[in-house]
Amino acid sequence: MFEYAPAPESRDIVDIKPSYGLFINGEWVEPLGEGRDKTINPASEEVLAEVAVAGEADVDRAVQAARKAFTVWSAMPGSERAKYIFRIARIIQERARELAVLESLDNGKPIREARDVDLPLVAAHFFYYAGWADKLSHAGFGPSPQPLGVAGQVIPWNFPLLMLAWKIAPALACGNTVVLKPAETTPLTALAFAEICRQADLPPGVVNIVTGAGETGAALVRHPDVDKVAFTGSTEVGRMIARSVAGSRKKVTLELGGKAANIVFEDAALDQAVEGIVNGIFFNQGHVCCAGSRLLVQESVAEELLDALKRRLSTLRLGDPLDKNTDIGAINSAAQLAKIRELSEAGEAEGAERWSPTCPIPDKGFWFPPTVFTGVAQSHRIAREEIFGPVLSVLTFRTPAEAVEKANNTPYGLSAGVWTEKGSLMLWMASRLRAGVVWSNTFNKFDPTSPFGGYKESGYGREGGRHGLEAYLAV
Amino acid sequence: MVSLESFGLVGDAGAVSTTTAPLAEVAASNSTLRAFLHGLPGVDRVGADARAAMLGTRSIKTTAKKQAIDLAIRMVDLTTLEGADTPGKVKAMCAKAVHPDPTDSSVPSVAAVCVYPDLVATAVQALGSSGVKVASVATAFPSGRSSLEVKVADTVLAVAAGAAEIDMVIDRGAFLAGDYLTVFEQIAAVKAACGSAHLKVILETGELSTYDNVRRASWLAMIAGADFIKTSTGKVSPAATLPVTLVMLEAVRDYLRTAGRKVGVKPAGGIRTTKDAIKYLVLVNETAGPDWLDPDWFRLGASSLLNDLLMQRQKMATGRYAGPDYFTLD
């Protein structure tokens, strides 16, 4: 046997402070209230740092700072704003290793993914939108599109820094200022980003970071001086936000849940389809809103494909997220682990067959083995509800029409994948799938130039690409 | 179909093709072969490249690296295939093959030396009972552009001189023209001419160009009786690449499941550093599986690689790099 020796990435490169305040108007300030929260490493349950909980008054201070900065920032020529955003992008590249380690520690994701996926995309996003800052008159929104004002942005814990980039980069490029609230379980890279803003000499108040949980987010969303609300997270919270801003002038974009179908036809390149399935649902422990959580496989190849998939899953390496050879890291929180367990138990109870490769689970921390359910029916909860974990539900179909019908038979519509070597079938499917993204012979591929967003209960508005500018312009 | 009796071989190619390998019924005609090979699942180039690149990021350190270096040394087919090869050059290479590092007896021997047919006898004599095998290229290497008679005669010559392994080339022209039966029959005829010698079939993947072709050629060679499938002659660029080797490893893995026979894989050409070699071992480990991590089932066709392996091995043992002059050039 060829056993890979431990190859841990050193955590010495990160300097985590014991305690963090709020980043308001370019300064670190203490919260007005007593609220403090702890952020832990989900792989070890070790406390990483104490973080401020921003109350209503703190959020108000941050919004006021952003409002004041808006005068300066929105009046600045686009080419000048671009310089700042390019500078931020370069600093992110220079500090990529540090940020990757920090992300892995706070989130539980494997360092390989933080290093090879998250951080390159974060930098690419800032570079891409920096390029738009002085070209907005060519974006198709009129000769002189204007920014909205202050954007209140609430982001999730699955891709903390990447979601920050998706929110902040287009907002700044268009001339808006922001107040961003990172998720309570993963605030550290957003706080590191605050430092980067200082390093880049960004004018005070253009970016403000307020930490806290749902209450802080709600305070931000309902603040009367916020012009734009951007949220990525669960459909449940998305509904609350939509209700809270209804009737106001606030412009809203919501990027919510998903239950994506990954559809494999009998003529697919099977080895690559297997990789795509693995990448679709086990990437980032399945904590991906566009995860390919429903595998729809044509009956004629179902057995062969599932054999190959199970064989491949047996090679996945679960464990220390900082080990460079780890494929599956830790579940982000105890609460999320409980949810994944609950839904998996429901899957068994409803009669689906559960399978996991033999893989040792560490004693400490939050872990869930890669899991496949076969014999799943459309009516099962594991086929309808978003699990947001490393759990794949396998269904079969006989014809392309049936595949479309089953794939679209969900309240969500964020993404889908199609695997076939036949181009005409691919196009036929893509035009019928009600999903914001349809991946052709690949899955979970992201690029700043490509718009991303949902149909139906997966949200509204698009992030990324030229389309992503619209959310931050008065058009 | 050329008669093989004139070369003193028993049987004929038709008989050979029915006895060499499972799945031989698909070779009943060119159309059955075509139907079978084109019925194999396709290979998506983007996906295969991405998978190979991801496996290339595995970090192999400390004890695992030590283990990998020794394994890689034991898998090397130390190769010289030049017009300027002489008995003296081959003898020197054989000495290196047996004792890669004369100052350190813990360094294992390589798997084999690989030479042209006329130098097989020299290599056999030089290697004696060392256990290092002699492999010979044959069949109008490297282009394969000759008659079947000449190819078989080339093989017979090498086997008669004592080669334990024959590295043949396929007729890429026939393959690309869709004449799979010709390729099949030539492999089967050469396999028959090999007798007990192991047959490695070189696909010359750099000329096949697509991964679909690589997969089809792999299956064609295996059905025709190959003991090993090998990427390249080393004379065409690109030679071995990680994704091509990935596709071939998938083929041997699937062939074992389908036909019940295990076939080895040999990437050759362009593998020059320990880092490269370790990437190949990771690829084997996570594709065909650890059962293939043995010189009987995986080889690395290389020449300059060996010294880099030795240098890294010494670095692991002593913590220091010695200069290149401390490693012999043979």
PDB file of C-alpha atoms in Angstrom, chain A residues 1-7 112 115-116 267-272 275 304 307-308 311-312 315-317 324-327 419 421 441-442 445, chain B residues 41-44 47-48 50-51 54 57-65 67-68 212 215 246 250 253-254 257 278 281-282 285-286 290 293:
ATOM      1  CA  MET A   1       0.000   0.000   0.000  1.00  0.00           C
ATOM      2  CA  PHE A   2       1.062   3.532  -0.806  1.00  0.00           C
ATOM      3  CA  GLU A   3       0.097   5.539   2.270  1.00  0.00           C
ATOM      4  CA  TYR A   4       0.424   9.289   1.906  1.00  0.00           C
ATOM      5  CA  ALA A   5       2.251  10.682   4.914  1.00  0.00           C
ATOM      6  CA  PRO A   6       0.584  13.657   6.636  1.00  0.00           C
ATOM      7  CA  ALA A   7       1.256  16.822   4.640  1.00  0.00           C
ATOM      8  CA  ARG A 112      -6.632  22.195  -1.339  1.00  0.00           C
ATOM      9  CA  ARG A 115      -6.037  27.284  -2.115  1.00  0.00           C
ATOM     10  CA  ASP A 116      -6.996  26.087  -5.609  1.00  0.00           C
ATOM     11  CA  ASP A 267     -23.683   8.034 -23.805  1.00  0.00           C
ATOM     12  CA  ALA A 268     -21.831  10.206 -21.283  1.00  0.00           C
ATOM     13  CA  ALA A 269     -18.086  10.069 -20.787  1.00  0.00           C
ATOM     14  CA  LEU A 270     -18.543   7.927 -17.707  1.00  0.00           C
ATOM     15  CA  ASP A 271     -15.210   8.405 -15.967  1.00  0.00           C
ATOM     16  CA  GLN A 272     -15.527  12.160 -16.239  1.00  0.00           C
ATOM     17  CA  GLU A 275     -15.651  12.987 -11.356  1.00  0.00           C
ATOM     18  CA  GLU A 304     -22.327   0.646 -14.151  1.00  0.00           C
ATOM     19  CA  ASP A 307     -20.395   0.888  -9.268  1.00  0.00           C
ATOM     20  CA  ALA A 308     -17.834   3.306 -10.646  1.00  0.00           C
ATOM     21  CA  ARG A 311     -15.330   2.748  -6.222  1.00  0.00           C
ATOM     22  CA  ARG A 312     -14.309   6.365  -6.655  1.00  0.00           C
ATOM     23  CA  THR A 315     -10.628   6.828  -2.571  1.00  0.00           C
ATOM     24  CA  LEU A 316     -11.865  10.097  -1.020  1.00  0.00           C
ATOM     25  CA  ARG A 317      -9.700  11.212   1.861  1.00  0.00           C
ATOM     26  CA  LYS A 324      -2.905  19.106   1.563  1.00  0.00           C
ATOM     27  CA  ASN A 325      -4.200  15.666   0.549  1.00  0.00           C
ATOM     28  CA  THR A 326      -7.584  15.973   2.230  1.00  0.00           C
ATOM     29  CA  ASP A 327     -10.600  15.797  -0.097  1.00  0.00           C
ATOM     30  CA  TRP A 419     -23.606  14.705 -19.146  1.00  0.00           C
ATOM     31  CA  GLU A 421     -21.412  13.317 -25.642  1.00  0.00           C
ATOM     32  CA  ASN A 441     -20.149  17.956 -19.047  1.00  0.00           C
ATOM     33  CA  THR A 442     -18.832  19.630 -15.938  1.00  0.00           C
ATOM     34  CA  LYS A 445     -17.342  25.602 -12.390  1.00  0.00           C
TER      35      LYS A 445
ATOM     36  CA  PRO B  41     -17.638   5.326 -23.192  1.00  0.00           C
ATOM     37  CA  GLY B  42     -16.095   8.499 -24.553  1.00  0.00           C
ATOM     38  CA  VAL B  43     -13.447  10.505 -22.774  1.00  0.00           C
ATOM     39  CA  ASP B  44     -14.093  14.172 -22.074  1.00  0.00           C
ATOM     40  CA  GLY B  47     -12.542  16.467 -17.432  1.00  0.00           C
ATOM     41  CA  ALA B  48      -9.659  14.045 -17.893  1.00  0.00           C
ATOM     42  CA  ALA B  50      -8.703  18.337 -14.749  1.00  0.00           C
ATOM     43  CA  ARG B  51      -8.624  15.014 -12.925  1.00  0.00           C
ATOM     44  CA  MET B  54      -5.893  17.521  -9.431  1.00  0.00           C
ATOM     45  CA  THR B  57      -1.424  18.365  -6.541  1.00  0.00           C
ATOM     46  CA  ARG B  58      -1.146  15.479  -4.068  1.00  0.00           C
ATOM     47  CA  SER B  59       1.593  16.266  -1.612  1.00  0.00           C
ATOM     48  CA  ILE B  60       3.871  13.260  -1.090  1.00  0.00           C
ATOM     49  CA  LYS B  61       6.267  13.897   1.755  1.00  0.00           C
ATOM     50  CA  THR B  62       8.631  12.193   4.198  1.00  0.00           C
ATOM     51  CA  THR B  63       8.035   8.449   4.575  1.00  0.00           C
ATOM     52  CA  ALA B  64       5.668   8.351   1.623  1.00  0.00           C
ATOM     53  CA  LYS B  65       8.222  10.090  -0.569  1.00  0.00           C
ATOM     54  CA  GLN B  67       8.715   4.731  -0.334  1.00  0.00           C
ATOM     55  CA  ALA B  68       7.730   6.293  -3.652  1.00  0.00           C
ATOM     56  CA  ASP B 212     -11.053   8.638 -27.325  1.00  0.00           C
ATOM     57  CA  ARG B 215      -8.963   4.486 -24.940  1.00  0.00           C
ATOM     58  CA  LEU B 246      -4.948   8.291 -16.656  1.00  0.00           C
ATOM     59  CA  GLU B 250      -8.846   3.446 -16.541  1.00  0.00           C
ATOM     60  CA  ARG B 253      -8.854  -1.241 -14.622  1.00  0.00           C
ATOM     61  CA  ASP B 254     -12.015  -1.737 -16.707  1.00  0.00           C
ATOM     62  CA  ARG B 257     -13.305  -6.222 -14.593  1.00  0.00           C
ATOM     63  CA  ILE B 278       5.621  10.527  -8.007  1.00  0.00           C
ATOM     64  CA  LEU B 281       2.498   6.772  -8.853  1.00  0.00           C
ATOM     65  CA  VAL B 282      -0.327   8.811  -7.332  1.00  0.00           C
ATOM     66  CA  ASN B 285      -2.771   4.530  -6.792  1.00  0.00           C
ATOM     67  CA  GLU B 286      -6.004   6.477  -7.211  1.00  0.00           C
ATOM     68  CA  PRO B 290      -2.611  -0.052  -5.353  1.00  0.00           C
ATOM     69  CA  LEU B 293       1.882  -0.315  -7.811  1.00  0.00           C
TER      70      LEU B 293
END
